[in-house]
């Protein structure tokens, strides 16, 4: 065995799993039909990997929603409120993922957070006093058996116990240490069962090892694995890490009885120093992550072969692998027919990365320049794009005052309060409204040339007028135009900026059934024309209430695109920021006085080691956001939005964005961020989301009233806005209207209560 991968995409090259799952949710297909679709996709993946010449194929990486949720479900880490629904296992699983509202009961979904430094989301497991860990007969075993029956050299994989504990919530006073023995016993049982089914190697994913570790963390890891490895029997255990280096745990990893260690040499460049300075055990196999699993550029074979020659000096047994699971990249460039072939040759999606692994392995074994190496060398010697000297001159000329908005926020907010005269607890939404089949068809027909631009725009304007009327009737205070012209909040802007490239089928899973098609930052980024002005101005002309201009921020555009590797992220982000600055000033010039610059991905690319947070990221990411809105007038109100990340530990950096209003995802996270905002005396006005938009359930008015009171216990009422957690494009219209109606009515009730409290007693 000399080649493998950590994991593979699972939504289907044409999002077959997404559509089948959504049909199941709407009761259009049965559970058996959904399972049949999933089986076909799995088997197609395995066949592709095997035919590419990869020696060992992971199983268990396929999921209906999320592999962290799969592992928790396998271990019966299912809170009692879900078990009490008495649903079939698959429906109970989906209730954890997206909530449930029906004949069996009414429960919210588990909290959802970003998976390390990616745009993938995981479901946060919950441990409480009722948690009884035991191994359930879930899909890990069935999928391994299925692969073996297909003649696949399969390696079952699941999230390891240390990472599971690290990413989970603990309630009722419980702590990770309370579950160590039960978890160790359960993992030992899983290993034993898999060995009984014929597994030789078993992969346990422990990406949490790339975080900073305390002595207590290292002790917890050692306690878990000392117990598990003592019972592994004939199994060979691959301890797999990714997204960074294992500096804090390297001694633990090399001293314990693992048979293989999977290390990332792309983002975890320090791992090479660890091996060269501390050595690598002769009794272990090094699974070397040398192919970038998170980006789509071709691998430079000469550089990678140099790295492999360095690894050969310290490790006797090496298996070439990817740096991460390939679920973070699209399926294959074979599905791209509109990208210029001269440009397409620079790209490698999941299937192409399999070929890269095999070709590198062949060159490494041959110890000479193979034809594949010569072709690759020629590719990297060929210029890919022409530089834009004007934008880079603007970047070089930026001064500290270009990033600072005047006057100070407190003074601006007072000016804005008089400008807008909004009620206490102003209500709004985050930006998008449901993207119905008709909306998507209109956009598709325009792209195909089947309708004129006038017909396309007329349809969108009709939808805007309809939703503006709905918002006015509901009683919302600040409106949005609905974003019916936008396919995706990043792709839309990339499509209107010079320097991007786009795929037809470059879908990547973000969470569950949600797929995104990240743009590719090909070269220097420049704004050549207004992007959002016409739609925003039209919407504002249809109502007397303020309508927000809606932009995606520079850091999020960078983080939700496939970035360049030839320049720093800082340079790309500043180019995007200058482009957006022009858009903001155009919006303001045309009378749009509230402008939302969304940065949901601000925390996403935060370095995983705290010592690098500022110097390698926040020191340029925060100023890049400020650059976008630094030149607007004091009376123009700048909003931003963030969601599904752990924001508490960078809350001061978020305040330093110097926005006027920020909306947070909060309802799904049980308002845990509010205490942090209170403790740091957060100055920005805030809109903690009062209900979860990723669940189909409709929150009641009383439920939202209770949440608003929770907010007001921590945040001064003058600083609070009321809004949902996130945009509403994925929701159905009836539930959207019902939820917003309850939100507005709840807000009115709380306003009346506040007014009554402020009246003097007689």
XYZ file of C-alpha atoms in Angstrom:
762
model
C 0.000 0.000 0.000
C 1.488 3.335 -1.113
C -1.518 5.557 -1.900
C -4.785 6.429 -0.172
C -7.073 9.377 0.593
C -8.739 10.578 3.801
C -12.258 10.909 2.374
C -14.230 11.709 -0.781
C -17.150 13.993 -1.762
C -20.553 12.462 -1.097
C -23.329 14.745 -2.361
C -23.051 13.393 -5.913
C -21.375 14.970 -8.918
C -24.735 16.531 -9.811
C -26.021 16.806 -6.197
C -28.053 13.620 -6.459
C -27.987 13.040 -2.694
C -29.199 16.589 -2.017
C -32.228 16.204 -4.248
C -33.070 12.707 -3.041
C -32.855 13.810 0.601
C -35.052 16.835 -0.027
C -37.580 14.598 -1.775
C -37.538 12.360 1.296
C -38.166 15.340 3.571
C -41.194 16.231 1.436
C -42.377 12.593 1.499
C -42.029 12.215 -2.244
C -39.813 9.136 -1.913
C -39.486 6.428 0.714
C -36.588 5.754 3.065
C -35.728 2.717 0.931
C -35.504 4.876 -2.201
C -33.275 7.372 -0.398
C -31.018 4.562 0.791
C -30.859 3.171 -2.743
C -29.681 6.536 -4.107
C -27.054 6.744 -1.380
C -25.812 3.224 -2.127
C -25.398 3.980 -5.839
C -23.414 7.141 -5.050
C -21.147 5.330 -2.593
C -20.432 2.523 -5.014
C -19.703 4.986 -7.830
C -17.216 6.773 -5.558
C -15.474 3.545 -4.590
C -15.227 2.455 -8.228
C -13.724 5.822 -9.235
C -11.110 5.677 -6.463
C -10.206 2.067 -7.201
C -9.968 2.600 -10.961
C -7.667 5.581 -10.394
C -5.160 3.167 -8.849
C -5.537 4.201 -5.212
C -4.538 1.274 -2.995
C -6.825 1.718 0.016
C -10.300 3.289 -0.001
C -11.949 4.934 3.044
C -15.504 3.954 3.975
C -17.726 5.568 6.571
C -16.932 8.987 5.090
C -20.290 8.902 3.295
C -23.038 10.694 5.239
C -26.619 11.823 4.817
C -25.809 15.012 6.713
C -22.550 15.110 8.712
C -19.941 12.588 9.870
C -19.658 14.100 13.365
C -23.386 13.573 13.737
C -22.927 10.038 12.342
C -20.363 9.230 15.017
C -22.517 10.666 17.813
C -25.527 8.732 16.504
C -23.483 5.538 16.270
C -22.548 5.987 19.936
C -26.131 6.757 21.045
C -25.229 10.337 21.994
C -28.805 11.407 21.322
C -30.449 13.803 23.807
C -33.623 12.538 25.449
C -35.835 15.123 23.713
C -35.115 13.415 20.391
C -35.436 9.887 21.732
C -38.842 10.818 23.193
C -40.129 11.460 19.666
C -40.040 7.666 19.101
C -39.106 8.089 15.448
C -37.492 5.565 13.127
C -33.662 5.760 13.297
C -33.266 7.685 10.028
C -35.931 10.214 11.019
C -34.447 10.571 14.500
C -31.093 11.269 12.837
C -32.642 13.990 10.670
C -34.451 15.452 13.696
C -31.058 15.993 15.325
C -29.799 17.641 12.143
C -32.711 19.933 11.263
C -35.247 19.827 14.074
C -38.706 18.306 14.040
C -42.204 19.734 14.216
C -45.060 17.302 13.752
C -47.348 14.729 15.315
C -44.548 13.270 17.443
C -43.529 16.580 19.028
C -41.605 19.817 18.525
C -37.816 20.042 18.965
C -35.102 22.350 17.696
C -32.079 21.035 15.832
C -28.689 20.564 17.443
C -26.356 23.536 17.283
C -24.308 23.764 14.083
C -20.777 25.158 13.820
C -18.023 25.505 11.238
C -15.702 22.527 10.847
C -12.303 23.944 11.855
C -11.127 26.439 9.184
C -13.529 25.384 6.411
C -16.973 26.316 5.125
C -18.230 22.852 6.000
C -20.551 22.721 9.051
C -20.808 20.014 11.693
C -23.599 19.251 14.158
C -22.515 19.802 17.764
C -23.115 16.662 19.898
C -24.618 17.110 23.362
C -23.610 15.172 26.463
C -25.842 15.440 29.524
C -26.903 13.466 32.585
C -29.066 11.175 30.446
C -26.306 10.264 27.974
C -25.812 6.517 27.835
C -23.005 5.645 25.451
C -23.485 2.406 23.589
C -22.751 1.192 20.058
C -25.780 1.308 17.775
C -26.144 -0.622 14.548
C -25.688 2.467 12.377
C -24.254 2.796 8.864
C -20.495 2.465 9.612
C -20.680 -1.328 9.711
C -23.078 -1.708 6.798
C -21.014 0.538 4.538
C -17.799 -1.355 5.260
C -19.498 -4.678 4.537
C -21.004 -3.234 1.359
C -17.573 -2.109 0.133
C -15.976 -5.473 0.887
C -18.697 -7.166 -1.139
C -17.758 -4.877 -4.052
C -14.137 -6.039 -3.886
C -12.895 -2.774 -2.385
C -9.787 -2.715 -0.183
C -11.720 -0.719 2.400
C -10.613 1.184 5.496
C -13.521 2.163 7.785
C -13.245 5.656 9.228
C -14.975 7.670 11.939
C -14.384 10.733 14.099
C -12.116 9.851 17.025
C -13.132 10.199 20.690
C -10.824 13.108 21.519
C -12.170 15.296 18.710
C -15.719 14.206 19.513
C -15.321 15.401 23.102
C -13.480 18.548 22.050
C -16.287 19.656 19.725
C -19.253 18.730 21.929
C -21.438 20.614 24.408
C -21.661 19.410 28.014
C -24.803 20.117 30.014
C -26.062 19.395 33.536
C -22.587 19.933 34.989
C -21.074 17.091 32.996
C -17.445 17.211 31.809
C -15.491 15.257 29.154
C -13.759 13.220 31.861
C -17.127 11.787 32.895
C -17.391 9.898 29.599
C -13.832 8.687 28.998
C -14.319 5.115 30.181
C -17.599 4.632 28.330
C -16.197 6.114 25.131
C -13.036 4.031 25.271
C -15.095 0.868 25.754
C -17.398 1.810 22.868
C -14.537 2.510 20.462
C -12.891 -0.768 21.446
C -16.179 -2.524 20.654
C -16.403 -0.774 17.283
C -12.870 -1.837 16.413
C -13.596 -5.417 17.459
C -16.752 -5.548 15.341
C -14.977 -4.128 12.303
C -12.129 -6.604 12.654
C -14.721 -9.336 12.814
C -16.122 -8.029 9.523
C -12.653 -8.236 7.945
C -11.169 -4.778 8.517
C -7.366 -4.639 8.563
C -6.887 -0.877 8.948
C -9.278 1.439 10.823
C -9.028 5.241 10.577
C -9.807 7.449 13.569
C -9.927 11.138 12.668
C -8.487 13.458 15.308
C -8.212 16.915 13.709
C -8.643 18.542 17.146
C -4.990 17.665 17.759
C -3.984 20.617 15.581
C -5.419 23.065 18.132
C -3.347 24.339 21.035
C -3.281 21.690 23.769
C -3.004 22.015 27.521
C -1.490 19.385 29.795
C -5.044 18.334 30.626
C -5.837 17.911 26.917
C -2.794 15.723 26.383
C -3.648 13.660 29.441
C -7.222 13.176 28.215
C -5.997 12.029 24.802
C -3.526 9.623 26.340
C -6.110 8.226 28.739
C -8.559 7.572 25.906
C -6.110 5.894 23.571
C -4.190 3.922 26.137
C -7.465 2.156 26.900
C -8.574 1.821 23.257
C -5.248 0.613 21.864
C -4.877 -1.956 24.616
C -7.893 -3.716 23.115
C -7.256 -3.229 19.380
C -6.239 -6.833 18.830
C -5.138 -7.488 15.258
C -6.474 -4.169 13.968
C -4.095 -1.596 12.566
C -5.131 1.856 13.755
C -4.481 4.925 11.606
C -4.624 8.091 13.696
C -5.477 10.750 11.109
C -5.010 14.511 11.545
C -5.491 17.413 9.147
C -5.771 21.229 8.893
C -2.471 21.890 10.672
C 0.458 20.594 12.696
C 0.568 18.329 15.743
C 3.302 20.147 17.666
C 1.581 19.831 21.036
C 0.793 16.131 20.712
C 3.635 14.687 18.654
C 5.267 12.893 21.582
C 1.931 11.331 22.546
C 1.336 10.182 18.989
C 4.728 8.595 18.540
C 4.761 6.899 21.939
C 1.318 5.281 21.752
C 0.640 2.037 19.892
C -0.767 3.522 16.689
C 0.158 1.662 13.523
C -0.072 4.690 11.259
C -0.028 8.461 11.705
C -1.719 10.703 9.138
C -0.108 14.148 9.024
C -0.904 17.221 6.927
C 2.126 18.684 5.125
C 0.159 21.418 3.299
C -1.326 23.492 6.124
C 0.797 21.708 8.708
C 4.206 22.597 7.325
C 5.670 22.459 10.841
C 5.054 18.700 10.766
C 8.153 18.288 8.584
C 10.255 20.022 11.250
C 8.804 17.690 13.902
C 9.836 14.634 11.932
C 13.309 15.888 11.095
C 14.120 17.089 14.622
C 12.380 14.399 16.696
C 12.420 11.457 14.323
C 9.645 9.108 13.263
C 9.110 5.630 14.752
C 10.243 2.750 12.547
C 7.254 0.654 13.596
C 4.709 3.155 12.248
C 3.520 4.001 8.755
C 3.517 7.686 7.807
C 0.382 8.648 5.869
C 1.739 11.816 4.282
C -0.832 14.460 3.288
C 0.968 15.982 0.303
C -1.959 16.723 -2.052
C -4.012 19.794 -1.066
C -7.502 18.560 -0.193
C -8.967 22.077 0.173
C -7.939 23.881 -3.004
C -8.400 23.159 -6.689
C -5.035 24.029 -8.238
C -2.791 21.415 -9.815
C -0.032 20.123 -7.553
C 3.509 21.233 -8.362
C 5.171 17.832 -8.746
C 8.736 19.090 -8.411
C 8.019 20.745 -5.061
C 6.083 17.730 -3.790
C 8.765 15.251 -4.851
C 11.326 17.370 -2.990
C 9.130 17.155 0.111
C 8.789 13.390 -0.304
C 12.550 12.987 -0.583
C 12.878 14.811 2.750
C 10.263 12.526 4.303
C 12.062 9.451 2.938
C 15.049 10.409 5.043
C 13.072 10.163 8.309
C 10.306 7.594 7.669
C 10.796 4.033 6.488
C 7.180 3.438 5.427
C 5.256 6.174 3.621
C 1.764 6.165 2.116
C 0.932 9.150 -0.092
C -2.357 10.788 0.818
C -4.359 13.997 0.690
C -3.943 16.733 3.297
C -7.679 16.571 4.144
C -10.774 14.782 2.976
C -11.605 15.665 -0.622
C -15.167 16.603 0.372
C -13.916 20.224 0.315
C -13.428 20.221 -3.481
C -15.774 19.415 -6.407
C -15.972 15.968 -8.000
C -14.206 16.300 -11.348
C -13.176 18.758 -14.040
C -14.697 16.351 -16.593
C -18.060 17.996 -15.899
C -16.760 21.439 -16.906
C -17.440 22.298 -20.547
C -17.351 26.097 -20.467
C -13.944 26.745 -18.909
C -11.268 27.414 -21.516
C -9.230 24.173 -21.892
C -6.057 26.252 -21.633
C -7.212 27.300 -18.146
C -8.844 24.019 -17.145
C -5.460 22.269 -17.234
C -4.433 24.249 -14.145
C -7.292 22.753 -12.095
C -7.555 19.477 -10.174
C -10.790 18.477 -8.454
C -11.271 15.296 -6.405
C -10.961 12.790 -9.241
C -7.961 14.575 -10.732
C -6.248 14.563 -7.344
C -6.479 10.766 -7.374
C -4.458 10.793 -10.596
C -1.965 13.190 -9.056
C -1.427 10.791 -6.159
C -0.790 7.892 -8.500
C 1.559 9.896 -10.762
C 3.558 11.188 -7.809
C 3.793 7.660 -6.421
C 5.038 6.373 -9.772
C 7.641 9.145 -10.045
C 8.781 8.571 -6.468
C 9.259 4.873 -7.101
C 10.974 5.454 -10.461
C 13.368 8.018 -8.958
C 13.446 9.869 -12.274
C 11.455 12.343 -14.353
C 8.436 10.477 -15.674
C 6.357 11.859 -18.592
C 3.784 13.077 -16.055
C 6.460 15.044 -14.174
C 7.725 16.655 -17.392
C 4.195 17.680 -18.402
C 3.573 19.112 -14.935
C 6.855 21.040 -14.998
C 5.916 22.633 -18.317
C 2.524 23.648 -16.901
C 4.082 25.489 -13.976
C 6.547 27.237 -16.279
C 3.639 28.756 -18.270
C 2.166 32.099 -17.020
C -1.466 31.658 -15.982
C -2.739 35.278 -16.131
C -1.685 38.882 -16.777
C -1.148 41.081 -13.720
C -3.216 44.270 -13.302
C -0.622 46.893 -12.266
C -3.222 49.590 -11.495
C -4.954 47.700 -8.664
C -1.657 46.677 -7.122
C -0.491 50.293 -7.211
C -3.656 51.275 -5.317
C -2.941 48.600 -2.714
C 0.622 49.826 -2.292
C -0.596 53.407 -1.820
C -3.044 52.642 1.021
C -2.428 54.567 4.258
C -3.610 53.895 7.847
C -6.278 56.626 7.583
C -7.845 54.791 4.620
C -9.016 52.107 7.048
C -10.562 54.432 9.638
C -14.123 55.750 9.610
C -14.957 59.094 11.204
C -16.571 60.222 13.415
C -16.386 57.578 16.156
C -19.157 54.970 16.285
C -20.983 56.422 19.307
C -21.352 59.762 17.550
C -22.382 58.089 14.281
C -25.081 56.035 15.988
C -26.599 59.179 17.493
C -26.710 60.794 14.047
C -28.270 57.650 12.556
C -30.909 57.433 15.290
C -32.208 60.852 14.240
C -31.852 59.974 10.549
C -33.970 56.807 10.648
C -36.199 57.359 13.708
C -36.713 53.611 14.144
C -38.700 52.165 17.077
C -37.039 50.419 19.988
C -36.030 46.859 18.968
C -36.156 47.500 15.203
C -37.029 44.415 13.160
C -35.406 43.280 9.924
C -34.221 40.151 8.099
C -30.727 39.156 7.067
C -31.224 39.626 3.329
C -32.543 36.792 1.185
C -36.057 35.424 0.757
C -37.063 31.968 -0.549
C -35.496 31.025 -3.862
C -38.518 29.258 -5.306
C -38.498 27.006 -8.362
C -39.874 29.944 -10.362
C -37.030 32.212 -9.215
C -34.421 29.614 -10.123
C -36.092 28.929 -13.468
C -36.110 32.633 -14.337
C -32.374 32.859 -13.670
C -31.643 29.649 -15.601
C -33.702 30.749 -18.601
C -31.823 34.052 -18.725
C -28.446 32.323 -18.531
C -29.461 30.017 -21.381
C -30.551 32.970 -23.493
C -34.168 31.823 -23.598
C -35.500 35.138 -22.256
C -34.348 38.722 -22.631
C -32.710 40.765 -19.906
C -35.859 42.894 -19.764
C -38.029 39.807 -19.154
C -35.589 38.514 -16.545
C -35.518 41.840 -14.683
C -39.293 42.262 -14.896
C -39.806 38.920 -13.151
C -37.343 39.832 -10.381
C -38.980 43.219 -9.878
C -42.366 41.547 -9.555
C -40.966 39.264 -6.836
C -39.335 42.241 -5.099
C -42.597 44.194 -5.068
C -44.469 41.169 -3.740
C -41.996 40.598 -0.906
C -41.715 44.269 -0.062
C -45.498 44.270 0.360
C -45.296 41.138 2.523
C -42.660 42.789 4.722
C -44.715 45.976 5.045
C -47.857 43.994 5.911
C -45.953 42.012 8.530
C -44.704 45.250 10.066
C -40.950 44.878 9.600
C -39.075 48.126 10.142
C -36.092 47.782 7.790
C -36.739 45.885 4.558
C -34.651 43.935 2.058
C -35.194 43.401 -1.655
C -34.903 39.603 -1.382
C -31.859 38.895 -3.608
C -33.842 37.097 -6.331
C -31.168 37.990 -8.875
C -28.467 36.185 -6.887
C -27.508 32.538 -7.204
C -25.112 32.560 -4.252
C -23.892 35.358 -2.012
C -20.269 34.903 -3.133
C -20.672 33.598 -6.663
C -22.923 36.539 -7.534
C -20.235 39.069 -6.650
C -17.439 37.055 -8.190
C -19.471 36.870 -11.403
C -19.490 40.675 -11.496
C -15.831 41.288 -10.676
C -12.841 40.932 -12.952
C -10.431 38.201 -11.831
C -12.796 35.284 -11.108
C -13.592 32.043 -12.916
C -16.700 29.896 -12.493
C -17.622 26.257 -12.768
C -20.793 24.608 -14.048
C -20.769 21.683 -11.640
C -18.175 22.603 -9.032
C -20.528 21.840 -6.142
C -19.131 21.431 -2.635
C -21.110 20.421 0.439
C -21.503 23.150 3.033
C -23.855 21.259 5.358
C -26.477 18.565 4.928
C -28.330 19.230 1.686
C -26.721 22.640 1.220
C -24.204 22.785 -1.629
C -22.198 25.790 -2.779
C -20.284 26.407 -5.987
C -17.242 28.440 -4.912
C -15.781 30.825 -7.493
C -12.092 30.566 -8.344
C -9.960 33.653 -7.728
C -7.945 33.442 -10.913
C -6.014 36.719 -10.883
C -6.160 40.329 -9.720
C -9.667 41.433 -8.650
C -11.139 44.686 -9.994
C -14.658 46.206 -10.048
C -15.582 47.271 -13.572
C -19.264 48.228 -13.132
C -21.977 48.676 -10.453
C -23.261 45.328 -9.176
C -26.175 45.824 -6.775
C -27.107 49.468 -7.285
C -29.940 49.070 -9.784
C -31.841 46.448 -7.762
C -31.364 48.327 -4.484
C -32.506 51.633 -5.971
C -35.549 49.990 -7.556
C -36.554 48.342 -4.275
C -36.153 51.585 -2.337
C -38.367 53.371 -4.883
C -41.217 50.972 -4.035
C -41.485 51.742 -0.308
C -41.164 54.549 2.203
C -39.388 52.273 4.664
C -35.585 51.950 4.492
C -34.315 49.093 2.307
C -30.888 47.686 3.056
C -28.256 47.478 0.376
C -26.774 43.963 0.552
C -23.121 43.097 -0.088
C -20.893 40.153 0.756
C -17.758 41.243 2.613
C -14.195 40.871 1.328
C -13.058 38.262 3.854
C -16.071 36.065 3.166
C -15.614 36.351 -0.608
C -12.018 35.211 -0.133
C -12.830 32.401 2.317
C -15.779 31.093 0.294
C -13.828 31.067 -2.964
C -10.945 28.896 -4.025
C -8.079 31.337 -3.403
C -4.923 31.958 -5.369
C -1.741 30.304 -4.148
C 0.633 32.725 -5.900
C -0.162 35.762 -3.718
C -0.989 36.180 -0.053
C -4.598 36.096 1.199
C -4.037 39.660 2.442
C -3.396 40.968 -1.068
C -6.431 39.218 -2.561
C -8.674 40.458 0.261
C -7.540 44.069 -0.076
C -8.222 43.938 -3.822
C -11.755 42.697 -3.129
C -12.217 45.318 -0.395
C -11.350 48.163 -2.761
C -13.801 46.784 -5.322
C -16.566 46.668 -2.689
C -15.688 50.149 -1.452
C -16.631 51.468 -4.892
C -19.954 49.614 -4.671
C -20.724 51.003 -1.202
C -20.054 54.569 -2.292
C -22.262 54.072 -5.358
C -25.099 52.770 -3.189
C -24.776 55.743 -0.853
C -24.710 58.179 -3.773
C -27.985 56.676 -5.008
C -29.771 57.125 -1.688
C -29.254 53.755 0.000
C -28.593 54.714 3.608
C -28.382 51.302 5.306
C -25.811 48.952 3.790
C -25.165 45.444 5.083
C -21.695 44.022 4.382
C -21.955 40.362 5.385
C -18.939 38.637 6.913
C -20.273 35.222 8.020
C -16.880 33.677 7.285
C -14.737 36.085 9.304
C -13.745 33.484 11.870
C -13.606 30.645 9.393
C -10.003 31.044 8.291
C -8.723 32.033 11.725
C -5.464 30.128 12.337
C -6.030 27.126 14.567
C -3.175 28.111 16.881
C -3.874 31.196 18.957
C -0.370 32.655 18.621
C -1.052 33.117 14.897
C -4.509 34.728 15.182
C -3.404 38.329 14.864
C -0.161 38.248 12.916
C -1.335 35.758 10.286
C -4.983 36.792 9.971
C -6.840 39.356 12.079
C -4.220 42.083 11.589
C -5.204 42.267 7.905
C -8.720 40.747 7.838
C -10.279 43.308 10.208
C -8.773 46.341 8.417
C -9.907 44.900 5.062
C -13.513 45.030 6.266
C -13.068 48.579 7.561
C -11.638 49.611 4.196
C -14.951 48.811 2.486
C -17.041 51.306 4.463
C -14.456 53.790 5.694
C -15.477 56.620 3.357
C -19.268 56.701 3.822
C -21.038 59.594 5.534
C -21.853 59.441 9.288
C -25.571 59.111 8.576
C -25.086 55.980 6.461
C -25.478 52.935 8.667
C -23.170 49.965 8.066
C -24.459 46.541 9.114
C -22.700 43.188 9.014
C -23.742 39.598 9.698
C -21.970 36.496 11.061
C -23.103 32.932 11.674
C -22.266 29.361 12.732
C -18.843 29.890 14.265
C -17.370 30.288 17.731
C -17.204 34.087 17.812
C -16.775 34.558 21.547
C -13.011 34.245 21.516
C -12.528 36.950 18.857
C -15.294 39.258 20.032
C -12.953 42.226 20.489
C -11.769 41.859 16.887
C -15.402 41.793 15.768
C -16.097 45.015 17.657
C -12.999 46.449 15.961
C -14.674 45.970 12.572
C -16.316 49.292 13.483
C -19.670 48.390 11.960
C -22.706 50.180 13.342
C -24.915 47.073 13.659
C -24.031 43.388 13.615
C -26.435 40.445 13.434
C -25.303 37.096 14.852
C -26.546 33.563 14.554
C -27.644 32.927 18.126
C -30.892 30.927 18.403
C -29.373 27.629 17.294
C -26.493 28.181 19.723
C -28.924 28.845 22.606
C -27.840 32.479 22.920
C -24.475 31.466 24.416
C -22.809 34.488 22.788
C -24.883 36.981 24.763
C -22.913 36.567 27.970
C -19.704 37.270 26.074
C -21.166 40.438 24.556
C -22.245 41.568 28.027
C -18.900 40.811 29.657
C -16.786 42.732 27.095
C -19.160 45.751 26.964
C -19.668 45.234 23.234
C -20.224 48.638 21.604
C -21.665 47.648 18.232
C -25.462 47.452 18.146
C -26.484 43.811 17.790
C -29.190 41.617 16.313
C -28.856 38.154 17.877
C -30.928 35.840 15.683
C -34.145 34.915 17.489
C -34.938 31.777 15.486
C -33.054 29.135 13.488
C -33.665 29.406 9.751
C -32.011 26.076 8.921
C -34.863 24.184 10.547
C -38.295 23.839 8.900
C -40.100 24.369 12.204
C -42.014 27.614 12.851
C -41.191 29.207 16.230
C -44.176 30.410 18.244
C -44.651 34.015 19.308
C -44.237 33.049 22.965
C -40.983 31.255 22.204
C -39.582 34.380 20.558
C -40.839 36.625 23.367
C -38.867 34.495 25.804
C -35.742 34.751 23.631
C -36.046 38.541 23.362
C -36.238 38.774 27.149
C -33.067 36.671 27.378
C -31.365 39.148 25.049
C -32.526 42.166 27.026
C -31.186 40.701 30.255
C -27.674 40.996 28.779
C -27.828 43.797 26.212
C -29.248 47.331 26.650
C -32.543 47.605 24.771
C -31.292 50.653 22.867
C -28.586 48.467 21.293
C -30.772 45.539 20.178
C -32.203 44.652 16.771
C -34.558 41.707 16.163
C -33.963 39.373 13.211
C -33.705 35.689 12.221
C -30.417 33.805 12.483
C -29.545 34.008 8.802
C -30.897 34.524 5.275
C -34.137 32.828 4.247
C -33.359 31.650 0.707
C -33.503 27.933 1.639
C -36.908 28.102 3.323
C -40.407 27.623 1.947
C -42.639 30.695 1.680
C -45.421 29.638 4.120
C -43.005 28.871 6.988
C -41.031 32.048 6.239
C -44.092 34.277 6.490
C -45.407 32.469 9.567
C -42.060 32.708 11.370
C -41.594 36.382 10.549
C -45.151 37.164 11.616
C -44.487 35.556 15.002
C -41.170 37.425 15.248
C -42.795 40.802 14.611
C -45.741 40.108 16.936
C -43.336 38.980 19.676
C -41.344 42.186 19.244
C -44.504 44.312 19.481
C -45.471 42.548 22.697
C -42.056 43.180 24.250
C -42.164 46.824 23.143
C -45.508 47.223 24.923
C -44.078 45.606 28.046
C -41.087 47.961 27.951
C -43.339 50.966 27.467
C -45.477 49.905 30.410
C -42.396 49.417 32.602
C -41.172 52.918 31.769
C -44.414 54.608 32.804
C -44.241 56.288 36.224
C -46.256 54.635 38.969
C -48.975 56.660 40.670
